[in-house]
PDB file of N, CA and C in Angstrom:
ATOM      1  N   MET A 264      18.829  15.920  15.863  1.00  0.00           N
ATOM      2  CA  MET A 264      19.037  15.043  14.563  1.00  0.00           C
ATOM      3  C   MET A 264      18.397  16.927  13.574  1.00  0.00           C
ATOM      4  N   LYS A 265      19.699  16.899  12.459  1.00  0.00           N
ATOM      5  CA  LYS A 265      18.848  18.076  11.569  1.00  0.00           C
ATOM      6  C   LYS A 265      17.900  17.498  10.537  1.00  0.00           C
ATOM      7  N   LYS A 266      17.216  18.479  10.584  1.00  0.00           N
ATOM      8  CA  LYS A 266      16.380  18.538   9.284  1.00  0.00           C
ATOM      9  C   LYS A 266      16.406  17.936   8.047  1.00  0.00           C
ATOM     10  N   GLU A 267      15.640  17.290   7.179  1.00  0.00           N
ATOM     11  CA  GLU A 267      16.279  17.391   6.268  1.00  0.00           C
ATOM     12  C   GLU A 267      15.400  18.193   4.912  1.00  0.00           C
ATOM     13  N   ILE A 268      16.002  18.777   4.764  1.00  0.00           N
ATOM     14  CA  ILE A 268      15.398  19.893   3.418  1.00  0.00           C
ATOM     15  C   ILE A 268      14.567  19.129   2.334  1.00  0.00           C
ATOM     16  N   THR A 269      13.598  19.902   2.613  1.00  0.00           N
ATOM     17  CA  THR A 269      12.556  19.059   1.247  1.00  0.00           C
ATOM     18  C   THR A 269      11.978  20.120   0.376  1.00  0.00           C
ATOM     19  N   ASP A 270      11.606  20.042  -1.185  1.00  0.00           N
ATOM     20  CA  ASP A 270      11.170  20.710  -1.783  1.00  0.00           C
ATOM     21  C   ASP A 270       9.746  20.177  -2.468  1.00  0.00           C
ATOM     22  N   LYS A 271       8.647  21.364  -2.417  1.00  0.00           N
ATOM     23  CA  LYS A 271       7.954  21.038  -3.855  1.00  0.00           C
ATOM     24  C   LYS A 271       7.578  20.659  -4.778  1.00  0.00           C
ATOM     25  N   PHE A 272       7.951  20.023  -5.351  1.00  0.00           N
ATOM     26  CA  PHE A 272       7.614  19.073  -6.958  1.00  0.00           C
ATOM     27  C   PHE A 272       5.911  18.403  -6.678  1.00  0.00           C
ATOM     28  N   VAL A 273       5.747  19.357  -8.345  1.00  0.00           N
ATOM     29  CA  VAL A 273       4.529  19.329  -8.601  1.00  0.00           C
ATOM     30  C   VAL A 273       4.271  18.213 -10.058  1.00  0.00           C
ATOM     31  N   VAL A 274       3.379  17.419  -9.960  1.00  0.00           N
ATOM     32  CA  VAL A 274       3.819  15.898 -10.869  1.00  0.00           C
ATOM     33  C   VAL A 274       2.278  15.781 -11.064  1.00  0.00           C
ATOM     34  N   ARG A 275       2.181  15.429 -12.233  1.00  0.00           N
ATOM     35  CA  ARG A 275       1.073  15.040 -13.142  1.00  0.00           C
ATOM     36  C   ARG A 275       1.196  13.589 -13.127  1.00  0.00           C
ATOM     37  N   LEU A 276      -0.251  12.722 -12.735  1.00  0.00           N
ATOM     38  CA  LEU A 276      -0.020  11.877 -13.081  1.00  0.00           C
ATOM     39  C   LEU A 276      -0.797  11.254 -14.234  1.00  0.00           C
ATOM     40  N   PRO A 277      -0.986  10.503 -14.683  1.00  0.00           N
ATOM     41  CA  PRO A 277      -2.237   9.513 -14.737  1.00  0.00           C
ATOM     42  C   PRO A 277      -3.211   9.048 -14.003  1.00  0.00           C
ATOM     43  N   ARG A 278      -4.937   9.084 -14.561  1.00  0.00           N
ATOM     44  CA  ARG A 278      -5.466   8.480 -13.296  1.00  0.00           C
ATOM     45  C   ARG A 278      -5.085   7.669 -13.033  1.00  0.00           C
ATOM     46  N   GLN A 279      -5.394   6.608 -14.031  1.00  0.00           N
ATOM     47  CA  GLN A 279      -4.881   5.230 -13.235  1.00  0.00           C
ATOM     48  C   GLN A 279      -4.015   5.076 -12.257  1.00  0.00           C
ATOM     49  N   LEU A 280      -2.769   5.321 -12.342  1.00  0.00           N
ATOM     50  CA  LEU A 280      -1.425   5.354 -11.812  1.00  0.00           C
ATOM     51  C   LEU A 280      -1.816   6.088  -9.533  1.00  0.00           C
ATOM     52  N   ARG A 281      -2.250   7.355 -10.107  1.00  0.00           N
ATOM     53  CA  ARG A 281      -2.557   8.296  -9.273  1.00  0.00           C
ATOM     54  C   ARG A 281      -3.980   7.281  -8.339  1.00  0.00           C
ATOM     55  N   ASN A 282      -4.850   6.665  -8.839  1.00  0.00           N
ATOM     56  CA  ASN A 282      -5.906   5.724  -8.340  1.00  0.00           C
ATOM     57  C   ASN A 282      -4.990   4.630  -7.046  1.00  0.00           C
ATOM     58  N   GLN A 283      -3.887   3.787  -7.794  1.00  0.00           N
ATOM     59  CA  GLN A 283      -3.557   2.724  -7.180  1.00  0.00           C
ATOM     60  C   GLN A 283      -2.141   3.286  -6.456  1.00  0.00           C
ATOM     61  N   LEU A 284      -1.702   4.708  -6.787  1.00  0.00           N
ATOM     62  CA  LEU A 284      -1.059   5.764  -5.396  1.00  0.00           C
ATOM     63  C   LEU A 284      -2.263   5.351  -4.487  1.00  0.00           C
ATOM     64  N   ALA A 285      -3.337   5.887  -4.668  1.00  0.00           N
ATOM     65  CA  ALA A 285      -4.379   6.199  -3.290  1.00  0.00           C
ATOM     66  C   ALA A 285      -4.824   4.873  -2.715  1.00  0.00           C
ATOM     67  N   ASN A 286      -5.233   3.598  -3.547  1.00  0.00           N
ATOM     68  CA  ASN A 286      -5.460   2.593  -2.967  1.00  0.00           C
ATOM     69  C   ASN A 286      -4.179   2.041  -2.159  1.00  0.00           C
ATOM     70  N   MET A 287      -2.823   1.939  -2.364  1.00  0.00           N
ATOM     71  CA  MET A 287      -1.654   1.617  -1.601  1.00  0.00           C
ATOM     72  C   MET A 287      -1.939   2.004  -0.488  1.00  0.00           C
ATOM     73  N   ALA A 288      -2.004   3.674  -0.411  1.00  0.00           N
ATOM     74  CA  ALA A 288      -2.057   4.960   0.737  1.00  0.00           C
ATOM     75  C   ALA A 288      -2.889   4.511   1.686  1.00  0.00           C
ATOM     76  N   ARG A 289      -3.621   4.305   1.402  1.00  0.00           N
ATOM     77  CA  ARG A 289      -4.862   4.122   1.868  1.00  0.00           C
ATOM     78  C   ARG A 289      -4.523   2.450   2.739  1.00  0.00           C
ATOM     79  N   LEU A 290      -4.329   1.523   1.836  1.00  0.00           N
ATOM     80  CA  LEU A 290      -3.598   0.221   2.586  1.00  0.00           C
ATOM     81  C   LEU A 290      -3.058   0.357   3.294  1.00  0.00           C
ATOM     82  N   TYR A 291      -1.545   0.803   3.202  1.00  0.00           N
ATOM     83  CA  TYR A 291      -0.398   0.732   4.739  1.00  0.00           C
ATOM     84  C   TYR A 291      -1.365   2.673   5.336  1.00  0.00           C
ATOM     85  N   ARG A 292      -1.841   3.108   5.487  1.00  0.00           N
ATOM     86  CA  ARG A 292      -2.610   4.077   6.189  1.00  0.00           C
ATOM     87  C   ARG A 292      -1.530   5.355   6.341  1.00  0.00           C
ATOM     88  N   ARG A 293      -1.219   5.646   4.912  1.00  0.00           N
ATOM     89  CA  ARG A 293      -0.082   6.471   4.998  1.00  0.00           C
ATOM     90  C   ARG A 293      -0.852   7.536   3.904  1.00  0.00           C
ATOM     91  N   SER A 294      -0.255   8.950   3.518  1.00  0.00           N
ATOM     92  CA  SER A 294      -0.518   9.969   3.198  1.00  0.00           C
ATOM     93  C   SER A 294      -0.474   9.832   1.891  1.00  0.00           C
ATOM     94  N   MET A 295      -0.691  10.194   0.728  1.00  0.00           N
ATOM     95  CA  MET A 295      -0.177   9.546  -0.561  1.00  0.00           C
ATOM     96  C   MET A 295       1.229  10.233  -0.747  1.00  0.00           C
ATOM     97  N   ASN A 296       1.502  11.408  -0.738  1.00  0.00           N
ATOM     98  CA  ASN A 296       3.079  12.022   0.117  1.00  0.00           C
ATOM     99  C   ASN A 296       3.739  10.805  -0.323  1.00  0.00           C
ATOM    100  N   ALA A 297       3.611  10.624   0.999  1.00  0.00           N
ATOM    101  CA  ALA A 297       4.447   9.738   2.303  1.00  0.00           C
ATOM    102  C   ALA A 297       4.649   8.284   1.415  1.00  0.00           C
ATOM    103  N   GLU A 298       3.465   8.024   0.345  1.00  0.00           N
ATOM    104  CA  GLU A 298       3.403   6.563  -0.225  1.00  0.00           C
ATOM    105  C   GLU A 298       4.330   6.698  -1.454  1.00  0.00           C
ATOM    106  N   LEU A 299       4.511   8.008  -1.939  1.00  0.00           N
ATOM    107  CA  LEU A 299       4.865   8.576  -3.636  1.00  0.00           C
ATOM    108  C   LEU A 299       6.574   8.252  -2.611  1.00  0.00           C
ATOM    109  N   ILE A 300       6.835   9.077  -1.724  1.00  0.00           N
ATOM    110  CA  ILE A 300       8.310   9.254  -1.274  1.00  0.00           C
ATOM    111  C   ILE A 300       8.744   7.349  -1.174  1.00  0.00           C
ATOM    112  N   ILE A 301       8.104   7.118  -0.879  1.00  0.00           N
ATOM    113  CA  ILE A 301       8.981   5.374  -0.010  1.00  0.00           C
ATOM    114  C   ILE A 301       8.550   5.014  -1.577  1.00  0.00           C
ATOM    115  N   ARG A 302       8.153   4.709  -2.276  1.00  0.00           N
ATOM    116  CA  ARG A 302       8.173   3.817  -3.188  1.00  0.00           C
ATOM    117  C   ARG A 302       8.655   4.207  -4.104  1.00  0.00           C
ATOM    118  N   LEU A 303       9.177   5.519  -4.050  1.00  0.00           N
ATOM    119  CA  LEU A 303      10.287   6.413  -5.428  1.00  0.00           C
ATOM    120  C   LEU A 303      11.676   5.843  -4.732  1.00  0.00           C
ATOM    121  N   ASP A 304      11.941   6.106  -3.699  1.00  0.00           N
ATOM    122  CA  ASP A 304      12.847   6.056  -2.781  1.00  0.00           C
ATOM    123  C   ASP A 304      13.322   4.631  -2.797  1.00  0.00           C
ATOM    124  N   TYR A 305      12.432   3.767  -3.220  1.00  0.00           N
ATOM    125  CA  TYR A 305      12.837   1.939  -2.815  1.00  0.00           C
ATOM    126  C   TYR A 305      13.150   1.717  -4.207  1.00  0.00           C
ATOM    127  N   SER A 306      12.236   2.494  -5.518  1.00  0.00           N
ATOM    128  CA  SER A 306      12.779   1.967  -6.646  1.00  0.00           C
ATOM    129  C   SER A 306      13.658   3.182  -7.306  1.00  0.00           C
ATOM    130  N   LEU A 307      14.651   3.847  -6.556  1.00  0.00           N
ATOM    131  CA  LEU A 307      15.680   4.399  -7.193  1.00  0.00           C
ATOM    132  C   LEU A 307      16.622   3.896  -6.822  1.00  0.00           C
ATOM    133  N   ASN A 308      16.349   2.386  -5.847  1.00  0.00           N
ATOM    134  CA  ASN A 308      18.019   1.962  -4.871  1.00  0.00           C
ATOM    135  C   ASN A 308      17.675   0.436  -5.366  1.00  0.00           C
ATOM    136  N   GLY A 309      17.038   0.512  -6.423  1.00  0.00           N
ATOM    137  CA  GLY A 309      16.879  -0.608  -6.813  1.00  0.00           C
ATOM    138  C   GLY A 309      16.956  -2.005  -5.430  1.00  0.00           C
ATOM    139  N   LEU A 310      15.518  -2.089  -5.186  1.00  0.00           N
ATOM    140  CA  LEU A 310      15.146  -3.279  -4.150  1.00  0.00           C
ATOM    141  C   LEU A 310      14.798  -4.653  -5.165  1.00  0.00           C
ATOM    142  N   PRO A 311      15.428  -5.675  -4.487  1.00  0.00           N
ATOM    143  CA  PRO A 311      15.457  -6.785  -5.289  1.00  0.00           C
ATOM    144  C   PRO A 311      13.679  -7.135  -5.636  1.00  0.00           C
ATOM    145  N   GLU A 312      12.823  -7.594  -6.530  1.00  0.00           N
ATOM    146  CA  GLU A 312      11.674  -8.037  -6.683  1.00  0.00           C
ATOM    147  C   GLU A 312      11.085  -8.872  -5.210  1.00  0.00           C
ATOM    148  N   HIS A 313      11.358  -9.570  -4.915  1.00  0.00           N
ATOM    149  CA  HIS A 313      11.199 -10.507  -4.032  1.00  0.00           C
ATOM    150  C   HIS A 313      11.420  -9.563  -2.079  1.00  0.00           C
ATOM    151  N   ALA A 314      11.695  -8.207  -1.925  1.00  0.00           N
ATOM    152  CA  ALA A 314      11.867  -7.988  -1.083  1.00  0.00           C
ATOM    153  C   ALA A 314      11.061  -6.562  -1.281  1.00  0.00           C
ATOM    154  N   ARG A 315      10.793  -6.226  -2.801  1.00  0.00           N
ATOM    155  CA  ARG A 315       9.786  -4.884  -2.710  1.00  0.00           C
ATOM    156  C   ARG A 315       8.555  -4.660  -1.808  1.00  0.00           C
ATOM    157  N   GLU A 316       7.616  -5.077  -1.765  1.00  0.00           N
ATOM    158  CA  GLU A 316       6.373  -4.946  -1.422  1.00  0.00           C
ATOM    159  C   GLU A 316       6.720  -5.278   0.314  1.00  0.00           C
ATOM    160  N   LYS A 317       7.086  -5.879   0.639  1.00  0.00           N
ATOM    161  CA  LYS A 317       7.545  -6.122   2.439  1.00  0.00           C
ATOM    162  C   LYS A 317       7.997  -4.922   2.802  1.00  0.00           C
ATOM    163  N   ALA A 318       9.310  -4.549   2.160  1.00  0.00           N
ATOM    164  CA  ALA A 318       9.909  -3.189   2.773  1.00  0.00           C
ATOM    165  C   ALA A 318       9.260  -2.108   2.610  1.00  0.00           C
ATOM    166  N   LEU A 319       7.990  -2.029   1.850  1.00  0.00           N
ATOM    167  CA  LEU A 319       6.988  -0.656   1.494  1.00  0.00           C
ATOM    168  C   LEU A 319       6.043  -0.743   2.505  1.00  0.00           C
ATOM    169  N   GLU A 320       6.511  -1.595   3.606  1.00  0.00           N
ATOM    170  CA  GLU A 320       4.968  -2.165   4.669  1.00  0.00           C
ATOM    171  C   GLU A 320       5.628  -1.260   5.604  1.00  0.00           C
ATOM    172  N   PRO A 321       4.849  -0.224   6.288  1.00  0.00           N
ATOM    173  CA  PRO A 321       5.294   0.864   7.007  1.00  0.00           C
ATOM    174  C   PRO A 321       6.050  -0.336   8.348  1.00  0.00           C
ATOM    175  N   MET A 322       6.394   0.164   9.823  1.00  0.00           N
ATOM    176  CA  MET A 322       7.110  -0.570  10.773  1.00  0.00           C
ATOM    177  C   MET A 322       6.407  -0.642  11.160  1.00  0.00           C
ATOM    178  N   MET A 323       5.856  -1.917  12.177  1.00  0.00           N
ATOM    179  CA  MET A 323       5.114  -2.513  12.814  1.00  0.00           C
ATOM    180  C   MET A 323       3.632  -2.912  12.428  1.00  0.00           C
ATOM    181  N   PHE A 324       3.064  -2.659  10.931  1.00  0.00           N
ATOM    182  CA  PHE A 324       2.455  -2.597   9.738  1.00  0.00           C
ATOM    183  C   PHE A 324       1.592  -4.114  10.583  1.00  0.00           C
ATOM    184  N   THR A 325       2.276  -5.235  10.671  1.00  0.00           N
ATOM    185  CA  THR A 325       1.789  -6.777  10.653  1.00  0.00           C
ATOM    186  C   THR A 325       1.300  -6.779  11.428  1.00  0.00           C
ATOM    187  N   HIS A 326       2.019  -6.149  12.470  1.00  0.00           N
ATOM    188  CA  HIS A 326       1.751  -6.642  13.833  1.00  0.00           C
ATOM    189  C   HIS A 326      -0.020  -5.484  14.450  1.00  0.00           C
ATOM    190  N   ILE A 327       0.257  -4.374  13.928  1.00  0.00           N
ATOM    191  CA  ILE A 327      -1.111  -3.646  13.981  1.00  0.00           C
ATOM    192  C   ILE A 327      -2.049  -4.428  13.019  1.00  0.00           C
ATOM    193  N   GLU A 328      -1.913  -4.763  11.858  1.00  0.00           N
ATOM    194  CA  GLU A 328      -2.985  -5.625  11.384  1.00  0.00           C
ATOM    195  C   GLU A 328      -3.581  -6.602  11.624  1.00  0.00           C
ATOM    196  N   ARG A 329      -2.729  -7.095  12.708  1.00  0.00           N
ATOM    197  CA  ARG A 329      -3.224  -8.728  13.204  1.00  0.00           C
ATOM    198  C   ARG A 329      -4.077  -8.124  14.663  1.00  0.00           C
ATOM    199  N   VAL A 330      -3.863  -6.683  14.985  1.00  0.00           N
ATOM    200  CA  VAL A 330      -4.589  -6.359  16.078  1.00  0.00           C
ATOM    201  C   VAL A 330      -6.078  -6.016  15.805  1.00  0.00           C
ATOM    202  N   LEU A 331      -6.071  -5.259  14.799  1.00  0.00           N
ATOM    203  CA  LEU A 331      -6.777  -4.709  14.426  1.00  0.00           C
ATOM    204  C   LEU A 331      -8.273  -5.758  13.584  1.00  0.00           C
ATOM    205  N   ARG A 332      -7.392  -7.082  13.194  1.00  0.00           N
ATOM    206  CA  ARG A 332      -8.399  -7.927  12.047  1.00  0.00           C
ATOM    207  C   ARG A 332      -8.953  -8.940  13.703  1.00  0.00           C
ATOM    208  N   GLY A 333      -8.371  -9.529  14.181  1.00  0.00           N
ATOM    209  CA  GLY A 333      -8.929 -10.310  15.876  1.00  0.00           C
ATOM    210  C   GLY A 333      -8.345 -11.703  15.191  1.00  0.00           C
ATOM    211  N   ASP A 334      -9.233 -12.315  14.784  1.00  0.00           N
ATOM    212  CA  ASP A 334      -9.043 -13.748  15.118  1.00  0.00           C
ATOM    213  C   ASP A 334      -8.908 -14.010  13.911  1.00  0.00           C
ATOM    214  N   LEU A 335      -8.350 -14.044  12.733  1.00  0.00           N
ATOM    215  CA  LEU A 335      -8.450 -14.196  11.221  1.00  0.00           C
ATOM    216  C   LEU A 335      -7.203 -15.580  11.645  1.00  0.00           C
ATOM    217  N   SER A 336      -7.520 -16.076  10.541  1.00  0.00           N
ATOM    218  CA  SER A 336      -6.499 -17.482  10.556  1.00  0.00           C
ATOM    219  C   SER A 336      -5.273 -16.676   9.390  1.00  0.00           C
ATOM    220  N   GLU A 337      -4.379 -17.379   9.452  1.00  0.00           N
ATOM    221  CA  GLU A 337      -3.592 -16.860   8.020  1.00  0.00           C
ATOM    222  C   GLU A 337      -3.754 -16.669   6.966  1.00  0.00           C
ATOM    223  N   GLU A 338      -4.656 -17.982   6.644  1.00  0.00           N
ATOM    224  CA  GLU A 338      -5.229 -18.031   5.249  1.00  0.00           C
ATOM    225  C   GLU A 338      -5.802 -16.462   5.411  1.00  0.00           C
ATOM    226  N   GLU A 339      -7.021 -17.087   5.473  1.00  0.00           N
ATOM    227  CA  GLU A 339      -7.826 -15.181   5.963  1.00  0.00           C
ATOM    228  C   GLU A 339      -7.089 -14.066   6.153  1.00  0.00           C
ATOM    229  N   GLU A 340      -6.262 -13.687   7.012  1.00  0.00           N
ATOM    230  CA  GLU A 340      -5.157 -12.711   6.528  1.00  0.00           C
ATOM    231  C   GLU A 340      -4.856 -12.643   5.097  1.00  0.00           C
ATOM    232  N   ARG A 341      -4.042 -13.428   4.311  1.00  0.00           N
ATOM    233  CA  ARG A 341      -4.137 -13.161   3.098  1.00  0.00           C
ATOM    234  C   ARG A 341      -4.717 -12.634   2.412  1.00  0.00           C
ATOM    235  N   LEU A 342      -5.918 -13.936   2.407  1.00  0.00           N
ATOM    236  CA  LEU A 342      -6.745 -13.282   1.619  1.00  0.00           C
ATOM    237  C   LEU A 342      -7.534 -11.970   1.592  1.00  0.00           C
ATOM    238  N   LEU A 343      -7.266 -11.508   2.744  1.00  0.00           N
ATOM    239  CA  LEU A 343      -7.531 -10.289   3.412  1.00  0.00           C
ATOM    240  C   LEU A 343      -6.789  -8.493   2.767  1.00  0.00           C
ATOM    241  N   LEU A 344      -5.228  -9.376   2.896  1.00  0.00           N
ATOM    242  CA  LEU A 344      -4.444  -8.812   2.206  1.00  0.00           C
ATOM    243  C   LEU A 344      -4.805  -7.966   1.086  1.00  0.00           C
ATOM    244  N   CYS A 345      -4.894  -9.609   0.314  1.00  0.00           N
ATOM    245  CA  CYS A 345      -4.970  -9.529  -1.489  1.00  0.00           C
ATOM    246  C   CYS A 345      -5.967  -8.265  -1.756  1.00  0.00           C
ATOM    247  N   PHE A 346      -7.109  -8.782  -1.351  1.00  0.00           N
ATOM    248  CA  PHE A 346      -8.375  -8.054  -1.778  1.00  0.00           C
ATOM    249  C   PHE A 346      -7.729  -6.126  -0.692  1.00  0.00           C
ATOM    250  N   ARG A 347      -7.551  -5.776  -0.315  1.00  0.00           N
ATOM    251  CA  ARG A 347      -6.982  -4.587   0.256  1.00  0.00           C
ATOM    252  C   ARG A 347      -6.500  -4.070  -1.064  1.00  0.00           C
ATOM    253  N   ARG A 348      -5.428  -4.929  -1.468  1.00  0.00           N
ATOM    254  CA  ARG A 348      -4.690  -4.505  -2.875  1.00  0.00           C
ATOM    255  C   ARG A 348      -5.174  -4.323  -4.134  1.00  0.00           C
ATOM    256  N   LEU A 349      -6.461  -4.815  -4.041  1.00  0.00           N
ATOM    257  CA  LEU A 349      -7.568  -4.672  -5.592  1.00  0.00           C
ATOM    258  C   LEU A 349      -7.874  -3.201  -5.370  1.00  0.00           C
ATOM    259  N   THR A 350      -8.336  -2.947  -6.780  1.00  0.00           N
ATOM    260  CA  THR A 350      -8.542  -1.194  -6.808  1.00  0.00           C
ATOM    261  C   THR A 350      -9.885  -1.103  -6.290  1.00  0.00           C
ATOM    262  N   PRO A 351     -10.931  -0.275  -5.793  1.00  0.00           N
ATOM    263  CA  PRO A 351     -12.190  -0.650  -5.421  1.00  0.00           C
ATOM    264  C   PRO A 351     -12.743  -1.179  -6.355  1.00  0.00           C
ATOM    265  N   GLU A 352     -12.610  -1.053  -7.753  1.00  0.00           N
ATOM    266  CA  GLU A 352     -13.553  -1.485  -8.753  1.00  0.00           C
ATOM    267  C   GLU A 352     -13.820  -3.247  -9.110  1.00  0.00           C
ATOM    268  N   ARG A 353     -12.082  -3.317  -8.772  1.00  0.00           N
ATOM    269  CA  ARG A 353     -12.405  -5.245  -8.737  1.00  0.00           C
ATOM    270  C   ARG A 353     -12.267  -5.556  -7.276  1.00  0.00           C
ATOM    271  N   GLN A 354     -12.984  -4.938  -6.864  1.00  0.00           N
ATOM    272  CA  GLN A 354     -13.447  -5.297  -4.663  1.00  0.00           C
ATOM    273  C   GLN A 354     -14.738  -5.606  -5.411  1.00  0.00           C
ATOM    274  N   GLU A 355     -15.197  -4.467  -5.919  1.00  0.00           N
ATOM    275  CA  GLU A 355     -16.214  -4.578  -6.012  1.00  0.00           C
ATOM    276  C   GLU A 355     -16.861  -5.923  -6.884  1.00  0.00           C
ATOM    277  N   ALA A 356     -15.959  -6.125  -8.730  1.00  0.00           N
ATOM    278  CA  ALA A 356     -16.512  -6.723  -9.118  1.00  0.00           C
ATOM    279  C   ALA A 356     -16.842  -8.131  -8.193  1.00  0.00           C
ATOM    280  N   LEU A 357     -15.238  -8.665  -7.153  1.00  0.00           N
ATOM    281  CA  LEU A 357     -15.163  -9.799  -6.553  1.00  0.00           C
ATOM    282  C   LEU A 357     -16.309  -9.834  -5.789  1.00  0.00           C
ATOM    283  N   HIS A 358     -16.300  -8.798  -4.830  1.00  0.00           N
ATOM    284  CA  HIS A 358     -17.723  -9.022  -4.572  1.00  0.00           C
ATOM    285  C   HIS A 358     -19.060  -9.252  -5.296  1.00  0.00           C
ATOM    286  N   THR A 359     -19.511  -8.952  -5.952  1.00  0.00           N
ATOM    287  CA  THR A 359     -20.373  -9.231  -7.072  1.00  0.00           C
ATOM    288  C   THR A 359     -20.239 -10.678  -7.213  1.00  0.00           C
ATOM    289  N   LEU A 360     -18.887 -11.370  -7.240  1.00  0.00           N
ATOM    290  CA  LEU A 360     -19.401 -12.398  -8.515  1.00  0.00           C
ATOM    291  C   LEU A 360     -18.931 -13.335  -7.060  1.00  0.00           C
ATOM    292  N   LEU A 361     -18.639 -13.423  -5.841  1.00  0.00           N
ATOM    293  CA  LEU A 361     -18.935 -13.954  -4.622  1.00  0.00           C
ATOM    294  C   LEU A 361     -20.074 -13.470  -4.215  1.00  0.00           C
ATOM    295  N   THR A 362     -21.173 -12.888  -4.717  1.00  0.00           N
ATOM    296  CA  THR A 362     -22.185 -13.057  -3.707  1.00  0.00           C
ATOM    297  C   THR A 362     -23.244 -13.626  -4.847  1.00  0.00           C
TER     298      THR A 362
END
């Protein structure tokens, strides 16, 4: 297999966008670089809105998450995924609200 040639490219990101990127990379257990590349690739190739988030998940993500979470119901899994997609500040605010 031929290795793809890559170039180094420095990008200045607004802090909020960088934080969102970091949160999504952490959610999908990827580096920020890998997250940025996959999101740019899908964005430039015009994926339909309904398929966008599912397409960004790494292979086996759903299976691995199920194994890691154990015996959660489907509803609990959906809640957990929604919670993990929140920024740390919103996670803390929701936790404060619930407790």
